[in-house]
JSON list of C-alpha atoms in Angstrom, two decimals:
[
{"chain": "Y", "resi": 1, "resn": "UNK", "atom": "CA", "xyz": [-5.74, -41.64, 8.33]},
{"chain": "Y", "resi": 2, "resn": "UNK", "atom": "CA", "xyz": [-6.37, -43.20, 5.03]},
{"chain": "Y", "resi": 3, "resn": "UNK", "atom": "CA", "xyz": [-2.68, -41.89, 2.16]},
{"chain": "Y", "resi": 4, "resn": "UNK", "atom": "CA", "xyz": [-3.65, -42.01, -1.39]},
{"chain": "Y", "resi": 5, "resn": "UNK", "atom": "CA", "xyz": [0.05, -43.50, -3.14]},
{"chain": "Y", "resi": 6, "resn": "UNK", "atom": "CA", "xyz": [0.90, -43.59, -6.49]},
{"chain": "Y", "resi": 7, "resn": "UNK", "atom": "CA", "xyz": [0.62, -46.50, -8.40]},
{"chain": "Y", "resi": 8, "resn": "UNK", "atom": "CA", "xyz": [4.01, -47.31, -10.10]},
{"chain": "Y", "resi": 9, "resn": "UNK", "atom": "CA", "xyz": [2.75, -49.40, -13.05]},
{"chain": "Y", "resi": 10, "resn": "UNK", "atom": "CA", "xyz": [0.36, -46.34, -13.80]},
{"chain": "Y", "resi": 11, "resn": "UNK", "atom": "CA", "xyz": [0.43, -43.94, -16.77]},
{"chain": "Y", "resi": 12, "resn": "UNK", "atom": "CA", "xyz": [-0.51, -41.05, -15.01]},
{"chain": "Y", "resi": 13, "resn": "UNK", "atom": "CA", "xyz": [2.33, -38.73, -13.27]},
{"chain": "Y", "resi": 14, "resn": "UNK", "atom": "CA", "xyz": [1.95, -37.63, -9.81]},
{"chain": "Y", "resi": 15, "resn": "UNK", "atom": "CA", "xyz": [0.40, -33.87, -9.30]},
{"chain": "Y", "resi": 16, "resn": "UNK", "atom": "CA", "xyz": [3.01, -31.49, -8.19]},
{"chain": "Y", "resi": 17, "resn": "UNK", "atom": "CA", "xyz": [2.03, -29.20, -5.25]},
{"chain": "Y", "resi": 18, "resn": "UNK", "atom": "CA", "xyz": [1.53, -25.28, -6.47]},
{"chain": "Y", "resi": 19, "resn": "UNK", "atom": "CA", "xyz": [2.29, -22.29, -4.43]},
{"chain": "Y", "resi": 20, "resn": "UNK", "atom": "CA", "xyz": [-0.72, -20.50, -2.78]},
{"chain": "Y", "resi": 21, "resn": "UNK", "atom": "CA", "xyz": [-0.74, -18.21, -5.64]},
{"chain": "Y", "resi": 22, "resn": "UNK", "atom": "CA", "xyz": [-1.98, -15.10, -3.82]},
{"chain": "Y", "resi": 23, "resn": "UNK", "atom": "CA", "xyz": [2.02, -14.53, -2.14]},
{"chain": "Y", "resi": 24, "resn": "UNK", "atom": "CA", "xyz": [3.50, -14.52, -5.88]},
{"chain": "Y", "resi": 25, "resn": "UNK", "atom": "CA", "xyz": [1.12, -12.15, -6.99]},
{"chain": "Y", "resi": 26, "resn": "UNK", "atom": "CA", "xyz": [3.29, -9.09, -6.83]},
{"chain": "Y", "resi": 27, "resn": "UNK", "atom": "CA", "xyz": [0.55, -6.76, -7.02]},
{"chain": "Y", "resi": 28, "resn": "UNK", "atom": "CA", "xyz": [-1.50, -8.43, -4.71]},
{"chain": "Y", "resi": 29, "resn": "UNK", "atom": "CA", "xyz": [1.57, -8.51, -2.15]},
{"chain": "Y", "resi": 30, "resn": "UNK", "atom": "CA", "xyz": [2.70, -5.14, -2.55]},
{"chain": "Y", "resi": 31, "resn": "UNK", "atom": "CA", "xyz": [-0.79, -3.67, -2.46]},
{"chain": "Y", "resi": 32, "resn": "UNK", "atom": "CA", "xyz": [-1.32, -6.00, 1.29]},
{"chain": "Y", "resi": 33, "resn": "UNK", "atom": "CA", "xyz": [2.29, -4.53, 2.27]},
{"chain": "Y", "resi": 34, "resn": "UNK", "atom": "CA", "xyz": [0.99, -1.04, 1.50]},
{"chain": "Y", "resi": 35, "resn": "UNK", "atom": "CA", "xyz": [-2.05, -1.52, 3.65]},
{"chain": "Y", "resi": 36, "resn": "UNK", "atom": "CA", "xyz": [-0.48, -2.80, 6.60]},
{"chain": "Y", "resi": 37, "resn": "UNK", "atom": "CA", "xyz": [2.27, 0.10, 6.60]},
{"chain": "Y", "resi": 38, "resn": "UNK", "atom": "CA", "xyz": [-0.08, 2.65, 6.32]},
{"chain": "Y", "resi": 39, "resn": "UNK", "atom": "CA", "xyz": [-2.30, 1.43, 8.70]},
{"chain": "Y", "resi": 40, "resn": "UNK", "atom": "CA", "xyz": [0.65, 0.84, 11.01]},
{"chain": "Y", "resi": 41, "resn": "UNK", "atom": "CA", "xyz": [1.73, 4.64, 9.93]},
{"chain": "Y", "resi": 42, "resn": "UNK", "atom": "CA", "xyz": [-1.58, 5.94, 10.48]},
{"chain": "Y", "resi": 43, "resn": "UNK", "atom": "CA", "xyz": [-1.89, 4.10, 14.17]},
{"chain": "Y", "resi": 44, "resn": "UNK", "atom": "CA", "xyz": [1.64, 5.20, 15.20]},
{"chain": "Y", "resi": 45, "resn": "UNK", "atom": "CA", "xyz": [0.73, 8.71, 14.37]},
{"chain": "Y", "resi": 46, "resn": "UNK", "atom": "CA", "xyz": [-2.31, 9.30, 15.51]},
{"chain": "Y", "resi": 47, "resn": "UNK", "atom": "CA", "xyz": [-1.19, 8.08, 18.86]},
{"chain": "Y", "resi": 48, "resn": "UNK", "atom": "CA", "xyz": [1.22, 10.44, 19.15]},
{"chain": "Y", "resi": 49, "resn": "UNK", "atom": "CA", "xyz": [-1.13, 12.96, 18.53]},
{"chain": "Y", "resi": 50, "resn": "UNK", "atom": "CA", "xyz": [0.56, 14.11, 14.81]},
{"chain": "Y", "resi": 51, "resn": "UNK", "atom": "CA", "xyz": [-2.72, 14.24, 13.51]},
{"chain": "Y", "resi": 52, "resn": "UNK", "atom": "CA", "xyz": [-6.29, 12.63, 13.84]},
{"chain": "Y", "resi": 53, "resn": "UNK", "atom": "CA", "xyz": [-9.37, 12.01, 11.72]},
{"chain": "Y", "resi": 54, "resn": "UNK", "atom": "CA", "xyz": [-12.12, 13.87, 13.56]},
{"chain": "Y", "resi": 55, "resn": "UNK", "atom": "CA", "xyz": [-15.08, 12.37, 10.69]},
{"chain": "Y", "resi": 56, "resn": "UNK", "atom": "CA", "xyz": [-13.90, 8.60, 10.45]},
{"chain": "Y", "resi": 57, "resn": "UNK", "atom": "CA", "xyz": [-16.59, 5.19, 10.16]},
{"chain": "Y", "resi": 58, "resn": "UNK", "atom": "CA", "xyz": [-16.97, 3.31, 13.34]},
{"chain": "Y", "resi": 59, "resn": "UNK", "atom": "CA", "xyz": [-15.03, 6.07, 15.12]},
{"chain": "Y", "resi": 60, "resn": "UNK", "atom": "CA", "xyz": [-16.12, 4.77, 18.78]},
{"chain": "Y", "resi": 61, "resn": "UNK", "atom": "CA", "xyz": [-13.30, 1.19, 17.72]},
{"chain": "Y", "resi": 62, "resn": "UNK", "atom": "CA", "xyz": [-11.05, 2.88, 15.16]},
{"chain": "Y", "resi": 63, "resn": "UNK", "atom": "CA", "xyz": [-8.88, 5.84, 16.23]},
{"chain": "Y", "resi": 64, "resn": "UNK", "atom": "CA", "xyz": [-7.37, 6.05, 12.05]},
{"chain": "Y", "resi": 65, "resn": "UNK", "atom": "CA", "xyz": [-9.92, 6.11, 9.00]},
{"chain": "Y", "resi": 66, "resn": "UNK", "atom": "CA", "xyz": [-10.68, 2.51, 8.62]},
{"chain": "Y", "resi": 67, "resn": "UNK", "atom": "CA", "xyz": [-12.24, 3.34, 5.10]},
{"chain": "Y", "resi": 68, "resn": "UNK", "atom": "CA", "xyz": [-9.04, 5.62, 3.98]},
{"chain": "Y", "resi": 69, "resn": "UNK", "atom": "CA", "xyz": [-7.08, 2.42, 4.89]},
{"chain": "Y", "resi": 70, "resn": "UNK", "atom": "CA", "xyz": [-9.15, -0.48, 3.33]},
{"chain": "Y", "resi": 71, "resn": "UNK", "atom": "CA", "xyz": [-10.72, 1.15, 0.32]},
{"chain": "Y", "resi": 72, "resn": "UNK", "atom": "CA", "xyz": [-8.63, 4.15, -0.65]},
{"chain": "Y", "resi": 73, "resn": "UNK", "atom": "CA", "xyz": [-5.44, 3.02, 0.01]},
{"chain": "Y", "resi": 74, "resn": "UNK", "atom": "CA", "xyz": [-5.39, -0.51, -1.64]},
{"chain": "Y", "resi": 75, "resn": "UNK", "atom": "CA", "xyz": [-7.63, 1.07, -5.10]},
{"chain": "Y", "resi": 76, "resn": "UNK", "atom": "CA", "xyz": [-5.04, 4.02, -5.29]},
{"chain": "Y", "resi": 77, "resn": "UNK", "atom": "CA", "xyz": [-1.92, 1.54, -5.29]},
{"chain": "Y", "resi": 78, "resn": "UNK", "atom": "CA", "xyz": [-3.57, -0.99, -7.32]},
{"chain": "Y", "resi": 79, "resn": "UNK", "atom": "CA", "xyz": [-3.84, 2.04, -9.90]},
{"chain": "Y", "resi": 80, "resn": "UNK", "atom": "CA", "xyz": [-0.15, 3.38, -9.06]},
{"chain": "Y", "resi": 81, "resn": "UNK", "atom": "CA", "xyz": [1.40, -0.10, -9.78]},
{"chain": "Y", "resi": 82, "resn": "UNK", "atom": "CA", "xyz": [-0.58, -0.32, -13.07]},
{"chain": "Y", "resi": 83, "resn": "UNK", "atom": "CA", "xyz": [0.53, 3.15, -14.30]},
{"chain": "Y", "resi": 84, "resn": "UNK", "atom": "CA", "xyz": [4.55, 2.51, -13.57]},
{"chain": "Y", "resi": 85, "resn": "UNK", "atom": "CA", "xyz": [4.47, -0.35, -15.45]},
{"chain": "Y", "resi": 86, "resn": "UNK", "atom": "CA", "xyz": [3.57, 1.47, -18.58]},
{"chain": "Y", "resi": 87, "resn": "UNK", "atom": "CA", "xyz": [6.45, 4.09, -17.85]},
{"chain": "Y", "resi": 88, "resn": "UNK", "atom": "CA", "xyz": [9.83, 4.20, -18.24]},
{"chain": "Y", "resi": 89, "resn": "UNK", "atom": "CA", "xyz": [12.40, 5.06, -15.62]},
{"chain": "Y", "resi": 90, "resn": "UNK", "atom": "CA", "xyz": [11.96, 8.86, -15.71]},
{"chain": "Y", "resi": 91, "resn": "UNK", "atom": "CA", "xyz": [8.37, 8.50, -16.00]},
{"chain": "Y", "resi": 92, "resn": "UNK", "atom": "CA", "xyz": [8.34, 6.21, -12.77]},
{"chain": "Y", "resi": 93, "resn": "UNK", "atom": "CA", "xyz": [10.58, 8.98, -11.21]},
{"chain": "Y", "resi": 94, "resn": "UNK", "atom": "CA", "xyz": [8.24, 11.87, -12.46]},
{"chain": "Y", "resi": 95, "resn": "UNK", "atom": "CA", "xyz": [4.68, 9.99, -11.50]},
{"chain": "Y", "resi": 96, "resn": "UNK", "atom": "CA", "xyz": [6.03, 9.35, -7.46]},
{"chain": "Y", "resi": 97, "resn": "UNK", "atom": "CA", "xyz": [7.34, 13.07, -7.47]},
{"chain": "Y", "resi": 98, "resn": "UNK", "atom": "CA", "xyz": [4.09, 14.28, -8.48]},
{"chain": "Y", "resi": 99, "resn": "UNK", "atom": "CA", "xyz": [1.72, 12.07, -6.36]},
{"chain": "Y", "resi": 100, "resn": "UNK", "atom": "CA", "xyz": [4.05, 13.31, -3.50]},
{"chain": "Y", "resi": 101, "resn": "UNK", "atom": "CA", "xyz": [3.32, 17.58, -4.37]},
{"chain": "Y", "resi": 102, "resn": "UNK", "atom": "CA", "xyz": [-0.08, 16.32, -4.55]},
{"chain": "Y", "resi": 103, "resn": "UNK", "atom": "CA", "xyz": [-0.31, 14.71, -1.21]},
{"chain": "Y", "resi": 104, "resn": "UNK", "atom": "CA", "xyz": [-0.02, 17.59, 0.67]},
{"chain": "Y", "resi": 105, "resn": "UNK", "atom": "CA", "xyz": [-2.63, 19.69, -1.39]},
{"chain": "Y", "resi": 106, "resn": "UNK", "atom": "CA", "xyz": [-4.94, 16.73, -0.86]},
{"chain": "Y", "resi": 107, "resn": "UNK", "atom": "CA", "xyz": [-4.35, 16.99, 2.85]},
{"chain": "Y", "resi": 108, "resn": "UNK", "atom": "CA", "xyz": [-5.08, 20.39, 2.87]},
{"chain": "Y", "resi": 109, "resn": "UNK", "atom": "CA", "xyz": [-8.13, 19.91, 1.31]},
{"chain": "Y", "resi": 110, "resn": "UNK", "atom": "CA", "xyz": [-9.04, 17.12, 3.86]},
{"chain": "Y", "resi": 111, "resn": "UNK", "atom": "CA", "xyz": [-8.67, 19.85, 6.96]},
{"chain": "Y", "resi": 112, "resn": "UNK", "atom": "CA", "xyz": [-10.94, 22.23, 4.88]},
{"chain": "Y", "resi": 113, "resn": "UNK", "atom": "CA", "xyz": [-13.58, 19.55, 4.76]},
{"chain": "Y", "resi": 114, "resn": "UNK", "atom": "CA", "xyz": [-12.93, 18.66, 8.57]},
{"chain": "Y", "resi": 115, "resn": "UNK", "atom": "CA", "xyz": [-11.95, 14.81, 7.63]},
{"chain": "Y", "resi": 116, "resn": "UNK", "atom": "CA", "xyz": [-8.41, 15.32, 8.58]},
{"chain": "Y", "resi": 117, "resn": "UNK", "atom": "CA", "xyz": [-6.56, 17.64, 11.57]},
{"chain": "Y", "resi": 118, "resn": "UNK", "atom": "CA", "xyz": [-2.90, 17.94, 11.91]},
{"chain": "Y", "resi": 119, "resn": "UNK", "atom": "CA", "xyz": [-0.98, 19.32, 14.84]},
{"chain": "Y", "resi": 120, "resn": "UNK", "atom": "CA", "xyz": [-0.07, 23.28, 15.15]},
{"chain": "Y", "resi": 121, "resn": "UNK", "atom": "CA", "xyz": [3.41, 22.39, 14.54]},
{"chain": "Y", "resi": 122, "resn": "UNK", "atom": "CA", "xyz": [3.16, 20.07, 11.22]},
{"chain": "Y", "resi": 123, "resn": "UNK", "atom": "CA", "xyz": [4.56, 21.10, 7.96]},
{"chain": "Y", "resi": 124, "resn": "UNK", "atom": "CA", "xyz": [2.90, 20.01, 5.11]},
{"chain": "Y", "resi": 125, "resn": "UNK", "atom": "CA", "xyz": [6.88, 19.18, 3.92]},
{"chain": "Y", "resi": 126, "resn": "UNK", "atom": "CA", "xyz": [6.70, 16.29, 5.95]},
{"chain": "Y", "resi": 127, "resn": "UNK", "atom": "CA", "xyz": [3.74, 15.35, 4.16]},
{"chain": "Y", "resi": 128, "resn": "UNK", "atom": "CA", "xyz": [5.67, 15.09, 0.64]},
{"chain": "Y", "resi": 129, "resn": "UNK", "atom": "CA", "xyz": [9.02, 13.63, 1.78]},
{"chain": "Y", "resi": 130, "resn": "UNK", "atom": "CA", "xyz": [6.67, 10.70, 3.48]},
{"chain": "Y", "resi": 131, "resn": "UNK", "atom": "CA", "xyz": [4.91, 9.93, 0.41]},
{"chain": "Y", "resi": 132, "resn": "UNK", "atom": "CA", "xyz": [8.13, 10.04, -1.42]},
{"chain": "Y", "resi": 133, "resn": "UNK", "atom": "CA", "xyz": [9.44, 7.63, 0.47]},
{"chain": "Y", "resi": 134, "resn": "UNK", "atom": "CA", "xyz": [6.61, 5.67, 0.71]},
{"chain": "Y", "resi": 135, "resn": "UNK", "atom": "CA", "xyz": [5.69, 5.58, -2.91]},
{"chain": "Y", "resi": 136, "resn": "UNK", "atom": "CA", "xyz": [9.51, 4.39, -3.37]},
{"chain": "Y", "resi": 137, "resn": "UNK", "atom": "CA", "xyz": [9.34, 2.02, -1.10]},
{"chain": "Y", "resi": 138, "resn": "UNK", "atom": "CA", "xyz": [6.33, 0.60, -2.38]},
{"chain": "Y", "resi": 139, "resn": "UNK", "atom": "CA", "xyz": [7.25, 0.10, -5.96]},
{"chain": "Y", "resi": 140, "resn": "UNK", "atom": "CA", "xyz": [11.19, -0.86, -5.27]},
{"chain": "Y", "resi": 141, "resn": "UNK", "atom": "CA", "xyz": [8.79, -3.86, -3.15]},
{"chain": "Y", "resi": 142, "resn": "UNK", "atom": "CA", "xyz": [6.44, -4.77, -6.35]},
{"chain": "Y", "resi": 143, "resn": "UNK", "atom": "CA", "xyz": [9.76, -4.50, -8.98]},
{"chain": "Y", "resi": 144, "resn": "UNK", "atom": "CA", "xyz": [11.68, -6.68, -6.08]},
{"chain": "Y", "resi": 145, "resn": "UNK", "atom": "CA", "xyz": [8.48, -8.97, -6.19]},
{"chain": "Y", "resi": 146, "resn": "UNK", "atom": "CA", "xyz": [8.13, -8.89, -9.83]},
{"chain": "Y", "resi": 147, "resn": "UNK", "atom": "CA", "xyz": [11.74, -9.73, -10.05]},
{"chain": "Y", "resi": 148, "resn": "UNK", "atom": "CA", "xyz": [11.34, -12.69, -7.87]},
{"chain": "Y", "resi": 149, "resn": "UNK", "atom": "CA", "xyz": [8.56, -14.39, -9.52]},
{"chain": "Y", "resi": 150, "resn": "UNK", "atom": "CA", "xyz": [10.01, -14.05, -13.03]}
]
């Protein structure tokens, strides 16, 4: 294997290596953290028979909503990252309340149009304090992340 050295008695300074830039990207990270937890979330739950998506793409390979976790899931945080960094810190705290007495109205909705069943014994409660938590986790990542590369 043929090494390329540096010349001493040349003018020109050696190239520094540069980090794969997609890892620094603290959007791009937190919105590929986001994915895999849900996923993850989605996969746990199903199998424990919490809920299931009865209408999903490719349903004979995926048990979860492949599409809910590839499209939906990655646009809608892209968009929730963007929006918190325009508020301030009751704003942030206002915005992640609100998605999370959404979520459950937007599940409800999902049973109506049969994309979405959850047990008999669910609580759409559970459905707000684990968006809550996930929409806090999510952004204390990207201002961790943010933090980091800055």
């Amino acid at each position: 294997m043929n090494t390329v050295k540096h010349l001493n008695d040349s003018n020109s300074q050696p190239s520094r290596k540069k980090p794969f830039r997609f890892w620094t990207n603290p959007s791009v990270a937190t919105v590929f953290l986001a994915t895999l937890l849900a996923t993850y979330l989605d996969l746990y739950l199903v199998g424990k028979g919490i809920y299931k998506f009865p209408m999903r793409p490719i349903s004979n390979v995926f048990s979860i909503n492949i599409g809910f976790t590839l499209v939906v899931i990655p646009v809608f945080i892209f968009v929730f990252l963007r929006v918190m960094d325009r508020l301030n810190k009751w704003g942030k705290a206002g915005v992640i309340l609100f998605i999370s007495l959404l979520m459950p109205i937007f599940e409800r909705f999902a049973e109506l149009l049969g994309w979405f069943e959850h047990a008999k014994n669910w609580k759409h409660l559970y459905s707000f304090y684990g968006y809550l938590l996930f929409l806090a986790l999510i952004y204390s990542f990207y201002t961790w992340m943010a933090k980091r590369k800055g």
